[in-house]
CSV table of C-alpha atoms in Angstrom, one decimal:
chain,number,residue,atom,x,y,z
W,1,MET,CA,-7.4,-10.5,23.4
W,2,VAL,CA,-5.1,-8.3,21.5
W,3,ASP,CA,-5.7,-4.7,21.2
W,4,ASN,CA,-4.4,-1.9,18.9
W,5,ILE,CA,-2.8,-4.5,16.6
W,6,LYS,CA,-0.4,-3.2,14.1
W,7,VAL,CA,-0.3,-5.7,11.1
W,8,SER,CA,3.3,-6.3,10.1
W,9,GLY,CA,4.6,-7.8,6.9
W,10,THR,CA,5.5,-11.1,8.4
W,11,LEU,CA,1.9,-11.3,9.9
W,12,ILE,CA,0.5,-11.1,6.4
W,13,GLU,CA,2.8,-13.8,5.3
W,14,SER,CA,1.9,-16.0,8.3
W,15,TYR,CA,-1.8,-15.4,7.8
W,16,LEU,CA,-1.6,-16.5,4.3
W,17,ILE,CA,0.4,-19.6,5.1
W,18,CYS,CA,-1.5,-20.7,8.1
W,19,LYS,CA,-4.1,-18.8,10.2
W,20,ARG,CA,-3.0,-20.7,13.3
W,21,GLN,CA,0.4,-19.5,12.8
W,22,ALA,CA,-0.8,-16.0,12.6
W,23,TRP,CA,-2.7,-16.4,15.8
W,24,PHE,CA,0.4,-17.4,17.5
W,25,HIS,CA,2.3,-14.4,16.3
W,26,LEU,CA,-0.6,-12.1,17.3
W,27,HIS,CA,-0.2,-13.6,20.9
W,28,LYS,CA,3.5,-13.3,20.8
W,29,ILE,CA,4.0,-17.0,20.9
W,30,ILE,CA,7.0,-17.0,18.9
W,31,PRO,CA,8.3,-20.1,17.2
W,32,PHE,CA,11.2,-22.3,18.4
W,33,GLN,CA,14.3,-20.2,17.5
W,34,ASP,CA,16.7,-23.2,17.4
W,35,HIS,CA,14.8,-24.3,14.2
W,36,PRO,CA,17.4,-24.8,11.5
W,37,PHE,CA,15.2,-22.8,8.9
W,38,LEU,CA,15.1,-19.8,11.1
W,39,GLU,CA,18.8,-20.1,11.5
W,40,ILE,CA,19.3,-20.2,7.7
W,41,GLY,CA,16.9,-17.2,7.4
W,42,ARG,CA,19.1,-15.2,9.9
W,43,LEU,CA,22.2,-16.2,7.9
W,44,ILE,CA,20.8,-15.2,4.5
W,45,ASP,CA,19.8,-11.8,6.1
W,46,GLU,CA,23.2,-11.1,7.4
W,47,THR,CA,25.1,-12.0,4.3
W,48,THR,CA,23.1,-10.6,1.5
W,49,TYR,CA,22.5,-7.1,0.1
W,50,GLU,CA,25.3,-5.8,2.4
W,51,ARG,CA,25.7,-2.6,0.4
W,52,ASP,CA,21.9,-1.4,0.6
W,53,LEU,CA,20.1,0.0,3.4
W,54,LYS,CA,19.0,-2.8,5.6
W,55,ARG,CA,16.0,-3.5,7.9
W,56,ILE,CA,14.1,-0.4,7.8
W,57,ASN,CA,11.5,-0.1,10.6
W,58,LEU,CA,8.5,1.8,9.3
W,59,GLU,CA,5.2,2.0,11.3
W,60,SER,CA,4.6,-1.6,12.0
W,61,VAL,CA,6.6,-3.1,9.1
W,62,GLN,CA,10.1,-4.1,8.8
W,63,ILE,CA,11.6,-4.0,5.4
W,64,ASP,CA,14.4,-6.1,4.4
W,65,PHE,CA,16.2,-3.4,2.2
W,66,ILE,CA,15.7,-0.3,0.3
W,67,LYS,CA,17.4,1.1,-2.7
W,68,THR,CA,16.9,3.7,-5.2
W,69,LYS,CA,17.0,3.0,-9.0
W,70,GLU,CA,16.7,5.8,-11.5
W,71,GLY,CA,15.1,8.1,-9.0
W,72,GLU,CA,12.6,5.4,-7.9
W,73,ILE,CA,12.4,3.9,-4.5
W,74,VAL,CA,12.7,0.1,-4.6
W,75,VAL,CA,11.7,-2.0,-1.7
W,76,GLY,CA,13.1,-5.4,-1.3
W,77,GLU,CA,11.9,-8.6,0.3
W,78,ILE,CA,14.5,-11.4,0.7
W,79,LYS,CA,13.4,-15.1,0.8
W,80,LYS,CA,15.1,-18.3,1.1
W,81,SER,CA,13.1,-19.9,-1.8
W,82,SER,CA,10.6,-19.1,-4.4
W,83,LYS,CA,8.4,-21.9,-3.3
W,84,SER,CA,5.7,-19.7,-1.9
W,85,LYS,CA,6.3,-16.8,-4.1
W,86,ASP,CA,2.6,-15.6,-4.3
W,87,ILE,CA,2.6,-15.3,-0.5
W,88,ALA,CA,6.0,-13.5,-0.5
W,89,LYS,CA,4.5,-11.2,-3.2
W,90,MET,CA,1.6,-10.2,-1.1
W,91,GLN,CA,3.9,-9.4,1.9
W,92,LEU,CA,5.9,-7.3,-0.3
W,93,LEU,CA,2.8,-5.6,-1.9
W,94,TYR,CA,1.8,-4.8,1.7
W,95,TYR,CA,5.1,-2.8,2.2
W,96,LEU,CA,4.4,-0.9,-0.9
W,97,LYS,CA,0.8,-0.1,0.3
W,98,VAL,CA,2.2,1.1,3.7
W,99,LEU,CA,4.6,3.2,2.0
W,100,LYS,CA,2.0,4.6,-0.4
W,101,ASP,CA,-0.3,5.4,2.5
W,102,LEU,CA,2.7,7.4,3.8
W,103,GLY,CA,2.9,9.3,0.6
W,104,VAL,CA,5.9,7.4,-0.7
W,105,PRO,CA,5.2,5.6,-3.8
W,106,SER,CA,7.6,2.7,-4.6
W,107,LYS,CA,8.2,-0.5,-6.5
W,108,GLY,CA,9.1,-3.8,-5.1
W,109,ILE,CA,11.8,-6.4,-5.7
W,110,LEU,CA,11.3,-10.0,-4.6
W,111,SER,CA,14.7,-11.5,-4.2
W,112,PHE,CA,15.8,-15.1,-3.7
W,113,PRO,CA,19.6,-14.8,-3.4
W,114,THR,CA,20.2,-18.7,-2.9
W,115,GLU,CA,18.5,-19.3,-6.2
W,116,ARG,CA,19.9,-16.2,-7.8
W,117,ARG,CA,16.6,-15.0,-9.0
W,118,ARG,CA,14.6,-11.9,-8.5
W,119,GLU,CA,11.3,-10.3,-9.7
W,120,PHE,CA,9.9,-6.9,-9.9
W,121,VAL,CA,6.4,-6.2,-8.5
W,122,GLU,CA,3.9,-3.3,-8.6
W,123,LEU,CA,1.0,-2.4,-6.5
W,124,THR,CA,-2.4,-2.4,-8.2
W,125,THR,CA,-5.8,-1.2,-6.9
W,126,GLU,CA,-6.9,-4.7,-7.0
W,127,ASP,CA,-4.0,-5.7,-4.7
W,128,GLU,CA,-4.8,-2.8,-2.4
W,129,GLU,CA,-8.5,-4.0,-2.1
W,130,LYS,CA,-7.2,-7.5,-1.3
W,131,LEU,CA,-4.7,-6.3,1.3
W,132,LYS,CA,-7.4,-4.3,3.0
W,133,ARG,CA,-9.6,-7.3,3.3
W,134,ILE,CA,-6.7,-9.5,4.7
W,135,VAL,CA,-5.8,-6.8,7.3
W,136,LYS,CA,-9.5,-6.8,8.4
W,137,GLU,CA,-9.3,-10.6,8.6
W,138,ILE,CA,-6.2,-10.5,10.8
W,139,GLU,CA,-7.9,-8.0,13.1
W,140,ASN,CA,-10.8,-10.3,13.5
W,141,LEU,CA,-8.5,-13.3,14.1
W,142,SER,CA,-6.7,-11.4,16.9
W,143,ASN,CA,-10.0,-11.4,18.7
W,144,GLU,CA,-10.4,-15.1,18.6
W,145,SER,CA,-9.9,-16.7,22.1
W,146,PHE,CA,-8.3,-19.9,20.8
W,147,PRO,CA,-6.0,-20.5,17.9
W,148,PRO,CA,-7.6,-22.0,14.8
W,149,PRO,CA,-7.6,-25.8,15.1
W,150,LEU,CA,-4.6,-27.7,14.0
W,151,GLU,CA,-4.7,-28.9,10.4
W,152,LYS,CA,-2.0,-30.7,8.7
W,153,ILE,CA,-0.8,-28.9,5.6
W,154,PRO,CA,2.5,-29.2,3.4
W,155,PHE,CA,3.8,-26.2,5.2
W,156,CYS,CA,3.9,-28.1,8.5
W,157,LYS,CA,6.8,-30.1,7.4
W,158,ASN,CA,9.3,-27.3,7.7
W,159,CYS,CA,7.5,-25.1,10.2
W,160,ALA,CA,9.2,-23.8,13.4
W,161,TYR,CA,5.9,-24.4,15.2
W,162,LYS,CA,5.7,-28.0,14.2
W,163,GLU,CA,6.8,-29.2,17.6
W,164,PHE,CA,4.4,-26.8,19.4
W,165,CYS,CA,1.5,-28.1,17.1
W,166,PHE,CA,2.1,-31.8,17.2
W,167,SER,CA,3.4,-32.1,20.9
O,1,MET,CA,23.2,-30.6,18.3
O,2,ASN,CA,23.1,-28.6,21.5
O,3,GLU,CA,25.9,-29.2,24.0
O,4,ILE,CA,25.4,-29.3,27.8
O,5,ILE,CA,28.6,-28.5,29.7
O,6,TYR,CA,29.4,-29.7,33.2
O,7,ILE,CA,32.3,-28.1,34.9
O,8,PHE,CA,33.5,-29.9,38.1
O,9,LYS,CA,36.9,-28.3,38.4
O,10,SER,CA,37.7,-25.0,40.0
O,11,GLY,CA,38.9,-22.0,38.0
O,12,ARG,CA,37.8,-19.0,36.1
O,13,LEU,CA,35.2,-18.5,33.4
O,14,ALA,CA,36.2,-15.7,31.1
O,15,ARG,CA,35.4,-14.0,27.8
O,16,LYS,CA,37.7,-13.7,25.0
O,17,ASP,CA,36.3,-11.6,22.2
O,18,ASN,CA,33.3,-13.5,20.9
O,19,THR,CA,33.9,-16.6,22.8
O,20,ILE,CA,34.2,-17.9,26.4
O,21,TYR,CA,36.7,-20.1,28.0
O,22,PHE,CA,37.3,-21.9,31.2
O,23,GLU,CA,40.7,-21.6,32.7
O,24,ASN,CA,42.1,-23.9,35.3
O,25,ASP,CA,45.8,-24.1,36.3
O,26,GLY,CA,46.8,-22.0,33.3
O,27,GLU,CA,45.0,-24.3,30.9
O,28,ARG,CA,42.3,-22.8,28.7
O,29,LYS,CA,39.3,-24.7,27.4
O,30,PHE,CA,37.2,-22.8,25.0
O,31,ILE,CA,33.4,-23.3,25.1
O,32,PRO,CA,31.5,-23.4,21.8
O,33,VAL,CA,28.9,-20.6,22.4
O,34,GLU,CA,26.8,-21.2,19.4
O,35,ASN,CA,26.0,-24.8,20.3
O,36,THR,CA,25.9,-24.4,24.1
O,37,LYS,CA,22.6,-23.7,25.8
O,38,GLU,CA,23.4,-24.7,29.4
O,39,ILE,CA,26.4,-24.8,31.7
O,40,HIS,CA,26.3,-26.7,35.0
O,41,ILE,CA,29.0,-25.6,37.5
O,42,PHE,CA,29.9,-27.9,40.4
O,43,GLY,CA,33.4,-26.5,40.9
O,44,GLU,CA,34.4,-23.1,42.6
O,45,ILE,CA,34.6,-20.7,39.7
O,46,THR,CA,35.1,-17.0,39.4
O,47,LEU,CA,33.3,-14.9,36.7
O,48,ASN,CA,32.7,-11.3,35.8
O,49,LYS,CA,29.9,-9.3,34.4
O,50,ASP,CA,31.5,-9.2,31.0
O,51,VAL,CA,31.0,-13.1,30.8
O,52,LEU,CA,27.4,-12.8,32.2
O,53,GLU,CA,26.6,-10.3,29.5
O,54,PHE,CA,28.0,-12.3,26.8
O,55,LEU,CA,26.2,-15.4,28.1
O,56,SER,CA,23.0,-13.4,28.2
O,57,GLN,CA,23.4,-12.4,24.7
O,58,LYS,CA,24.0,-16.0,23.6
O,59,GLU,CA,21.0,-17.1,25.8
O,60,ILE,CA,23.0,-19.6,27.8
O,61,ILE,CA,21.9,-20.5,31.2
O,62,LEU,CA,24.4,-21.2,34.1
O,63,HIS,CA,23.2,-23.6,36.8
O,64,PHE,CA,25.2,-23.5,40.1
O,65,TYR,CA,25.6,-26.3,42.7
O,66,ASN,CA,27.4,-26.0,46.0
O,67,TYR,CA,30.0,-28.1,47.7
O,68,TYR,CA,27.3,-30.6,48.6
O,69,GLU,CA,26.1,-30.8,45.0
O,70,TYR,CA,22.9,-29.1,45.9
O,71,TYR,CA,21.2,-26.7,43.5
O,72,VAL,CA,22.2,-23.1,44.4
O,73,GLY,CA,20.6,-21.2,41.7
O,74,SER,CA,20.7,-20.3,38.1
O,75,PHE,CA,21.7,-17.3,35.9
O,76,TYR,CA,18.6,-17.2,34.0
O,77,PRO,CA,19.3,-14.7,31.1
O,78,ARG,CA,16.6,-12.2,30.1
O,79,GLU,CA,13.7,-14.1,28.6
O,80,HIS,CA,13.8,-14.3,25.0
O,81,TYR,CA,10.3,-16.0,24.5
O,82,ASN,CA,8.1,-13.3,25.8
O,83,SER,CA,4.3,-13.6,25.6
O,84,GLY,CA,2.3,-11.6,27.9
O,85,TYR,CA,-0.7,-13.6,26.8
O,86,ILE,CA,0.8,-16.9,28.1
O,87,THR,CA,2.1,-15.4,31.3
O,88,VAL,CA,-1.3,-14.0,32.1
O,89,SER,CA,-3.0,-17.3,31.2
O,90,GLN,CA,-0.4,-19.1,33.3
O,91,ALA,CA,-1.3,-17.0,36.4
O,92,ARG,CA,-4.9,-17.4,35.8
O,93,HIS,CA,-4.4,-21.1,36.2
O,94,TYR,CA,-2.6,-20.6,39.4
O,95,LEU,CA,-5.1,-18.1,41.0
O,96,ASP,CA,-8.2,-20.1,40.3
O,97,THR,CA,-8.2,-23.0,42.7
O,98,ASN,CA,-10.1,-25.4,40.4
O,99,LEU,CA,-7.8,-24.8,37.5
O,100,ARG,CA,-4.8,-25.0,39.5
O,101,VAL,CA,-5.9,-28.3,41.3
O,102,SER,CA,-6.8,-29.9,38.1
O,103,LEU,CA,-3.5,-29.2,36.4
O,104,ALA,CA,-1.6,-30.1,39.6
O,105,LYS,CA,-3.4,-33.5,39.6
O,106,LYS,CA,-2.1,-34.1,36.1
O,107,PHE,CA,1.5,-33.9,37.3
O,108,VAL,CA,0.8,-36.3,40.2
O,109,PHE,CA,-1.2,-38.7,37.9
O,110,GLY,CA,1.8,-38.6,35.5
O,111,SER,CA,4.2,-39.1,38.3
O,112,ILE,CA,2.5,-42.2,39.8
O,113,SER,CA,1.8,-43.7,36.4
O,114,ASN,CA,5.6,-43.5,35.6
O,115,MET,CA,6.5,-44.9,38.9
O,116,GLU,CA,4.2,-47.8,38.1
O,117,LYS,CA,6.0,-48.3,34.8
O,118,VAL,CA,9.4,-48.5,36.5
O,119,VAL,CA,8.0,-50.9,39.3
O,120,ARG,CA,6.2,-53.0,36.8
O,121,TYR,CA,9.3,-53.4,34.5
O,122,TYR,CA,11.2,-55.0,37.5
O,123,ASN,CA,8.1,-56.9,38.6
O,124,ASN,CA,8.0,-58.5,35.2
O,125,ARG,CA,11.6,-59.5,35.7
O,126,GLY,CA,11.3,-61.6,38.7
O,127,VAL,CA,11.3,-59.1,41.5
O,128,ASN,CA,7.9,-59.5,43.3
O,129,LEU,CA,6.5,-55.9,43.5
O,130,GLU,CA,2.8,-56.7,43.3
O,131,ASN,CA,2.0,-55.3,46.6
O,132,ILE,CA,3.6,-51.9,45.8
O,133,LEU,CA,1.8,-51.9,42.5
O,134,ALA,CA,-1.5,-52.4,44.1
O,135,ASN,CA,-0.9,-49.6,46.6
O,136,LEU,CA,0.2,-47.2,43.8
O,137,ARG,CA,-2.9,-48.0,41.7
O,138,ASN,CA,-4.9,-47.4,44.9
O,139,LEU,CA,-3.5,-44.0,45.4
O,140,LYS,CA,-4.0,-43.0,41.8
O,141,ASP,CA,-7.7,-44.0,42.0
O,142,ASN,CA,-8.1,-41.6,45.0
O,143,LEU,CA,-6.8,-38.7,42.9
O,144,ASP,CA,-10.3,-38.0,41.4
O,145,SER,CA,-11.8,-37.0,44.8
O,146,ILE,CA,-9.1,-34.5,45.7
O,147,VAL,CA,-10.1,-30.8,45.7
O,148,ASP,CA,-7.2,-29.0,47.4
O,149,ILE,CA,-3.5,-28.8,47.0
O,150,PRO,CA,-2.5,-29.8,50.6
O,151,THR,CA,-4.2,-33.1,50.2
O,152,LEU,CA,-2.8,-33.7,46.8
O,153,LEU,CA,0.8,-33.0,48.0
O,154,ALA,CA,0.1,-35.4,50.8
O,155,LEU,CA,-1.0,-38.1,48.4
O,156,GLU,CA,2.0,-37.4,46.2
O,157,GLY,CA,4.3,-37.8,49.3
O,158,LYS,CA,2.7,-41.0,50.2
O,159,SER,CA,3.0,-42.4,46.6
O,160,ARG,CA,6.7,-41.7,46.7
O,161,GLU,CA,7.2,-43.3,50.2
O,162,ILE,CA,5.4,-46.4,48.8
O,163,TYR,CA,7.5,-46.3,45.6
O,164,TYR,CA,10.8,-46.0,47.5
O,165,ASP,CA,10.0,-49.3,49.1
O,166,SER,CA,10.6,-51.0,45.8
O,167,PHE,CA,14.2,-49.7,45.7
O,168,ASN,CA,15.6,-52.1,48.2
O,169,GLU,CA,14.2,-55.0,46.0
O,170,ILE,CA,15.4,-53.6,42.7
O,171,LEU,CA,18.9,-52.6,43.7
O,172,LYS,CA,21.0,-55.7,43.8
O,173,ASP,CA,23.7,-54.3,45.8
O,174,SER,CA,22.8,-54.5,49.6
O,175,GLN,CA,25.2,-51.5,50.3
O,176,PHE,CA,22.5,-49.3,48.5
O,177,PHE,CA,19.8,-50.3,51.1
O,178,MET,CA,17.4,-47.5,51.9
O,179,ASP,CA,16.1,-47.2,55.5
O,180,LYS,CA,14.0,-44.2,54.6
O,181,ARG,CA,14.3,-41.1,52.3
O,182,THR,CA,16.6,-38.6,53.9
O,183,ARG,CA,17.4,-35.2,52.4
O,184,ARG,CA,19.7,-32.4,53.5
O,185,PRO,CA,21.9,-34.1,54.3
O,186,PRO,CA,21.3,-37.5,52.7
O,187,LYS,CA,22.2,-40.3,55.2
O,188,ASP,CA,23.2,-42.9,53.0
O,189,SER,CA,24.5,-43.6,49.4
O,190,ILE,CA,21.1,-44.3,47.8
O,191,ASN,CA,19.6,-41.0,49.2
O,192,ALA,CA,22.7,-39.2,48.0
O,193,LEU,CA,22.1,-40.6,44.4
O,194,ILE,CA,18.4,-39.6,44.5
O,195,SER,CA,19.1,-36.2,45.8
O,196,PHE,CA,21.8,-35.5,43.3
O,197,GLY,CA,19.8,-36.9,40.4
O,198,ASN,CA,16.8,-34.9,41.4
O,199,SER,CA,18.8,-31.7,41.4
O,200,LEU,CA,20.0,-32.4,37.8
O,201,MET,CA,16.3,-33.0,36.8
O,202,TYR,CA,15.2,-29.7,38.1
O,203,THR,CA,17.8,-27.7,36.3
O,204,THR,CA,17.5,-29.7,33.0
O,205,ILE,CA,13.8,-28.9,33.1
O,206,LEU,CA,14.5,-25.3,33.8
O,207,SER,CA,16.8,-25.1,30.7
O,208,GLN,CA,13.8,-26.4,28.8
O,209,ILE,CA,11.4,-24.0,30.2
O,210,TYR,CA,13.7,-21.3,29.1
O,211,LYS,CA,13.1,-22.4,25.5
O,212,THR,CA,9.3,-22.0,25.9
O,213,HIS,CA,6.9,-19.1,26.7
O,214,LEU,CA,6.3,-20.4,30.1
O,215,ASP,CA,7.4,-18.7,33.2
O,216,PRO,CA,9.2,-21.0,35.5
O,217,ARG,CA,8.2,-19.1,38.7
O,218,ILE,CA,4.5,-20.1,38.3
O,219,GLY,CA,4.1,-23.7,39.4
O,220,TYR,CA,0.8,-25.5,40.3
O,221,LEU,CA,1.5,-28.5,42.5
O,222,HIS,CA,4.5,-26.7,44.1
O,223,GLU,CA,3.9,-23.5,45.9
O,224,SER,CA,5.0,-20.4,43.8
O,225,ASN,CA,5.2,-17.9,46.6
O,226,PHE,CA,8.2,-19.2,48.5
O,227,ARG,CA,10.8,-20.0,46.0
O,228,SER,CA,12.0,-18.6,42.8
O,229,PHE,CA,11.2,-21.5,40.5
O,230,SER,CA,8.6,-24.0,40.8
O,231,LEU,CA,7.2,-25.1,37.5
O,232,ASN,CA,10.3,-27.1,36.9
O,233,LEU,CA,9.6,-29.0,40.1
O,234,ASP,CA,6.1,-29.9,38.9
O,235,VAL,CA,7.2,-31.2,35.6
O,236,SER,CA,10.1,-33.1,37.3
O,237,GLU,CA,7.6,-35.2,39.1
O,238,ILE,CA,6.7,-36.8,35.7
O,239,PHE,CA,10.3,-37.4,34.5
O,240,LYS,CA,12.1,-38.4,37.8
O,241,PRO,CA,10.9,-42.1,37.7
O,242,ILE,CA,11.8,-42.6,34.1
O,243,ILE,CA,15.0,-40.6,34.0
O,244,VAL,CA,16.6,-40.2,37.4
O,245,ASP,CA,15.6,-43.5,38.9
O,246,ARG,CA,16.3,-45.5,35.8
O,247,VAL,CA,19.9,-44.0,35.7
O,248,ILE,CA,20.3,-44.9,39.4
O,249,PHE,CA,19.2,-48.5,38.8
O,250,SER,CA,21.4,-48.9,35.9
O,251,LEU,CA,24.5,-47.3,37.5
O,252,VAL,CA,24.1,-49.5,40.7
O,253,ASN,CA,23.2,-52.7,39.2
O,254,ARG,CA,25.8,-52.6,36.4
O,255,GLY,CA,28.3,-51.9,39.3
O,256,VAL,CA,29.4,-48.5,37.7
O,257,ILE,CA,28.9,-46.7,41.0
O,258,GLY,CA,30.0,-48.5,44.1
O,259,VAL,CA,30.2,-47.3,47.7
O,260,ASP,CA,33.6,-45.9,47.1
O,261,PHE,CA,32.0,-43.2,44.9
O,262,PHE,CA,30.7,-41.4,48.0
O,263,ASP,CA,32.3,-39.0,50.5
O,264,LYS,CA,31.2,-38.3,53.9
O,265,ARG,CA,31.0,-34.5,54.6
O,266,LEU,CA,29.1,-32.8,57.4
O,267,ASN,CA,26.9,-35.6,58.9
O,268,GLY,CA,25.9,-36.6,55.4
O,269,ILE,CA,27.0,-38.8,52.4
O,270,TYR,CA,27.5,-37.3,49.1
O,271,LEU,CA,28.7,-38.4,45.7
O,272,SER,CA,32.4,-37.9,45.2
O,273,GLU,CA,33.6,-35.8,42.3
O,274,ASN,CA,34.1,-39.1,40.3
O,275,GLY,CA,30.7,-40.4,41.3
O,276,ALA,CA,29.1,-37.1,40.3
O,277,LYS,CA,31.0,-37.3,36.9
O,278,GLU,CA,29.7,-40.9,36.2
O,279,PHE,CA,26.2,-40.0,37.2
O,280,VAL,CA,26.2,-36.9,35.1
O,281,LYS,CA,27.5,-39.0,32.1
O,282,ALA,CA,24.7,-41.6,32.4
O,283,PHE,CA,22.1,-38.8,33.0
O,284,ASP,CA,23.1,-37.0,29.9
O,285,GLU,CA,23.1,-40.3,27.8
O,286,ARG,CA,19.7,-41.0,29.0
O,287,LEU,CA,18.5,-37.6,28.1
O,288,ASN,CA,20.0,-37.8,24.7
O,289,SER,CA,18.4,-41.3,23.9
O,290,THR,CA,15.6,-41.2,21.7
O,291,ILE,CA,12.0,-42.6,21.5
O,292,SER,CA,9.6,-42.5,18.7
O,293,HIS,CA,7.0,-39.8,18.9
O,294,LYS,CA,3.7,-40.7,17.4
O,295,THR,CA,2.1,-37.3,16.5
O,296,LEU,CA,5.3,-35.7,15.5
O,297,GLY,CA,6.2,-38.7,13.3
O,298,ARG,CA,9.9,-38.9,14.2
O,299,ASN,CA,12.3,-39.9,16.9
O,300,VAL,CA,12.8,-37.3,19.8
O,301,SER,CA,15.4,-37.4,22.5
O,302,TYR,CA,14.0,-37.3,26.2
O,303,ARG,CA,15.4,-33.7,26.3
O,304,THR,CA,13.2,-32.7,23.5
O,305,LEU,CA,10.4,-34.6,24.9
O,306,ILE,CA,10.6,-32.4,27.9
O,307,ARG,CA,10.2,-29.3,25.7
O,308,LEU,CA,7.3,-30.9,24.0
O,309,GLU,CA,5.7,-31.6,27.4
O,310,LEU,CA,6.0,-27.9,28.2
O,311,TYR,CA,4.3,-27.1,24.9
O,312,LYS,CA,1.4,-29.4,26.0
O,313,ILE,CA,1.1,-27.3,29.2
O,314,GLU,CA,1.1,-24.1,27.2
O,315,LYS,CA,-1.6,-25.4,25.1
O,316,HIS,CA,-3.6,-26.5,28.2
O,317,ILE,CA,-3.3,-23.0,29.8
O,318,ILE,CA,-4.4,-21.1,26.7
O,319,GLY,CA,-7.3,-23.5,26.6
O,320,GLU,CA,-6.7,-25.2,23.4
O,321,ASN,CA,-6.0,-28.8,24.6
O,322,VAL,CA,-6.5,-30.5,27.8
O,323,TYR,CA,-3.0,-31.5,29.3
O,324,GLU,CA,-2.4,-35.2,29.5
O,325,PRO,CA,1.0,-36.0,31.0
O,326,PHE,CA,3.7,-38.1,29.2
O,327,ILE,CA,3.5,-41.8,30.4
O,328,SER,CA,6.4,-44.1,29.4
O,329,GLU,CA,5.5,-46.9,27.4
O,330,TRP,CA,7.7,-49.3,29.1
C-alpha cells in the first residue's frame, strides 16, 4: 500500500511504458543501477545543457532544465533517443501541467542531444484531460497488492528491470 | 565488468583526490573505483574515515578477514536500494512462522539438491556413492513434514554430515582425508579449505545482496537475532556445493593445492597466504564462469546468478512468485 503518492514525471513515463515498471517505482523497488543504459543516461545528463538551470525540483517533479526565451519559460526534457517520443512528450506535458497549476505557464522542449534533435511542445486542454486520467490510474495502481503480471514487450530488451522480471 | 579486489599484503588504504590506492613498502597501487564493487582484505591494513566516506559514495563494500582468514565483518555502505515495502515484506516473512519455515525449507531443499548434483557427478564417474545419494534423497523427502526451524536446522546439519562423507571418496589425495567437520579451528587441511571457501561464499553473497532491495540482516533458516547478517548464510547453502566444494575438488584433484599450502597456527590448520591466493583465484574464476539462463535468454556468470536468485526471493516475499531455489543442471 502506498499512501499520499506524488506522481513524478518519470512515473508518468514508466506508467506509459510498462505498468509493472510503474508499480515497482511506486514501491521504491528501483532498477539495477549498474545497467549500461542508466549509466549512459547519467552521462548525458551530466554533459548536456551545462549553461542552463539544471534539475529543478518542483513539488513532486524533477525537471531536466529550464531556460527563458523571449520572456517565456521553457521547460526541457532530455532523452537518449527519440524512439519513444510520444511517451517522452507526455512526461514533458505533465511538467507543463504541474507548472500551469502553480500559476506558471510555460512551453516545453524535448531534446535528444545524441541525435542533435529537438522539438517544441505546448499543452492543450485535451492533454490536460488525458494527464488527469493517467494520474488517477497511477493512484489506483499504487493500491494494487501485486505488480501487474509480467508481459514480454519490446521495451523489455533494454530495461534495467529485465533481470528482476526474468530471474 | 566489475572487478573484485583481494588484498593479502599489509599496508595502507588511502584516498587521493577522486581515487583510492593501496600503499605497501612505498609502492602505490591505484584501485579503479568506478569498476570496483567489493574489496576483500586479508592483510593488516590501516585506513581512515576519508577513505570510508569515499568508498561509501562509490558504493564499494569492504570485507575484512582476520589472521586466521575468518570473516570479521564488512563495511557495508549506506544502503542505496531502499524500499520500505520490501523490508516490511521481508520482516513479515520472518515473523510469521509458517511463512518463515516454508521459505527456509526452500534453502535446505536447494542445498540438498545441489549436494546431490555434486555427488551424482562423481558417482557417474566411477566413485561409488550410491549410499550417500540414497541417504540424501531420503532426507529431502522428510522435508515436507517439518513445521519448525530447529528440526529443519537439524535436518540440514544431518544432510551436510552425510554429504561430507563423500569427500574422502572424491578427493584423490589421501592427505586431504577428513575425519569429521571441524571449525574454529579447522583440525586438518580439508576443513581449512571448507572454512575458507565458505567465508568467501558468505561475503560474495553479501556483496550481491547489497545490489538488491533485500536487507541482509533478515534471514530465514539462520536466526536473525544473534548476528548482524544472516540472509547471506541462507543463500550460501544453495551455492556452497556447486561453487565452494567444486573449487576444492578441482584444486586438490588437479594438485594445485598440496599440503605444503597450509600453516599451523594456534592448534589449527589454515591456508597459507599462497594457498589462500590460489583458492581465491579459482573461486573468482568459478564465479565468473557462465551458464545459459533460460528465461533471461543469455549467458550469465554465477555471480550474476546469485543476484538473480536474490531477485527471486524478493518476488517471493512480495507475493508475486513462489520461490524455487536454483538447482544446478550438472
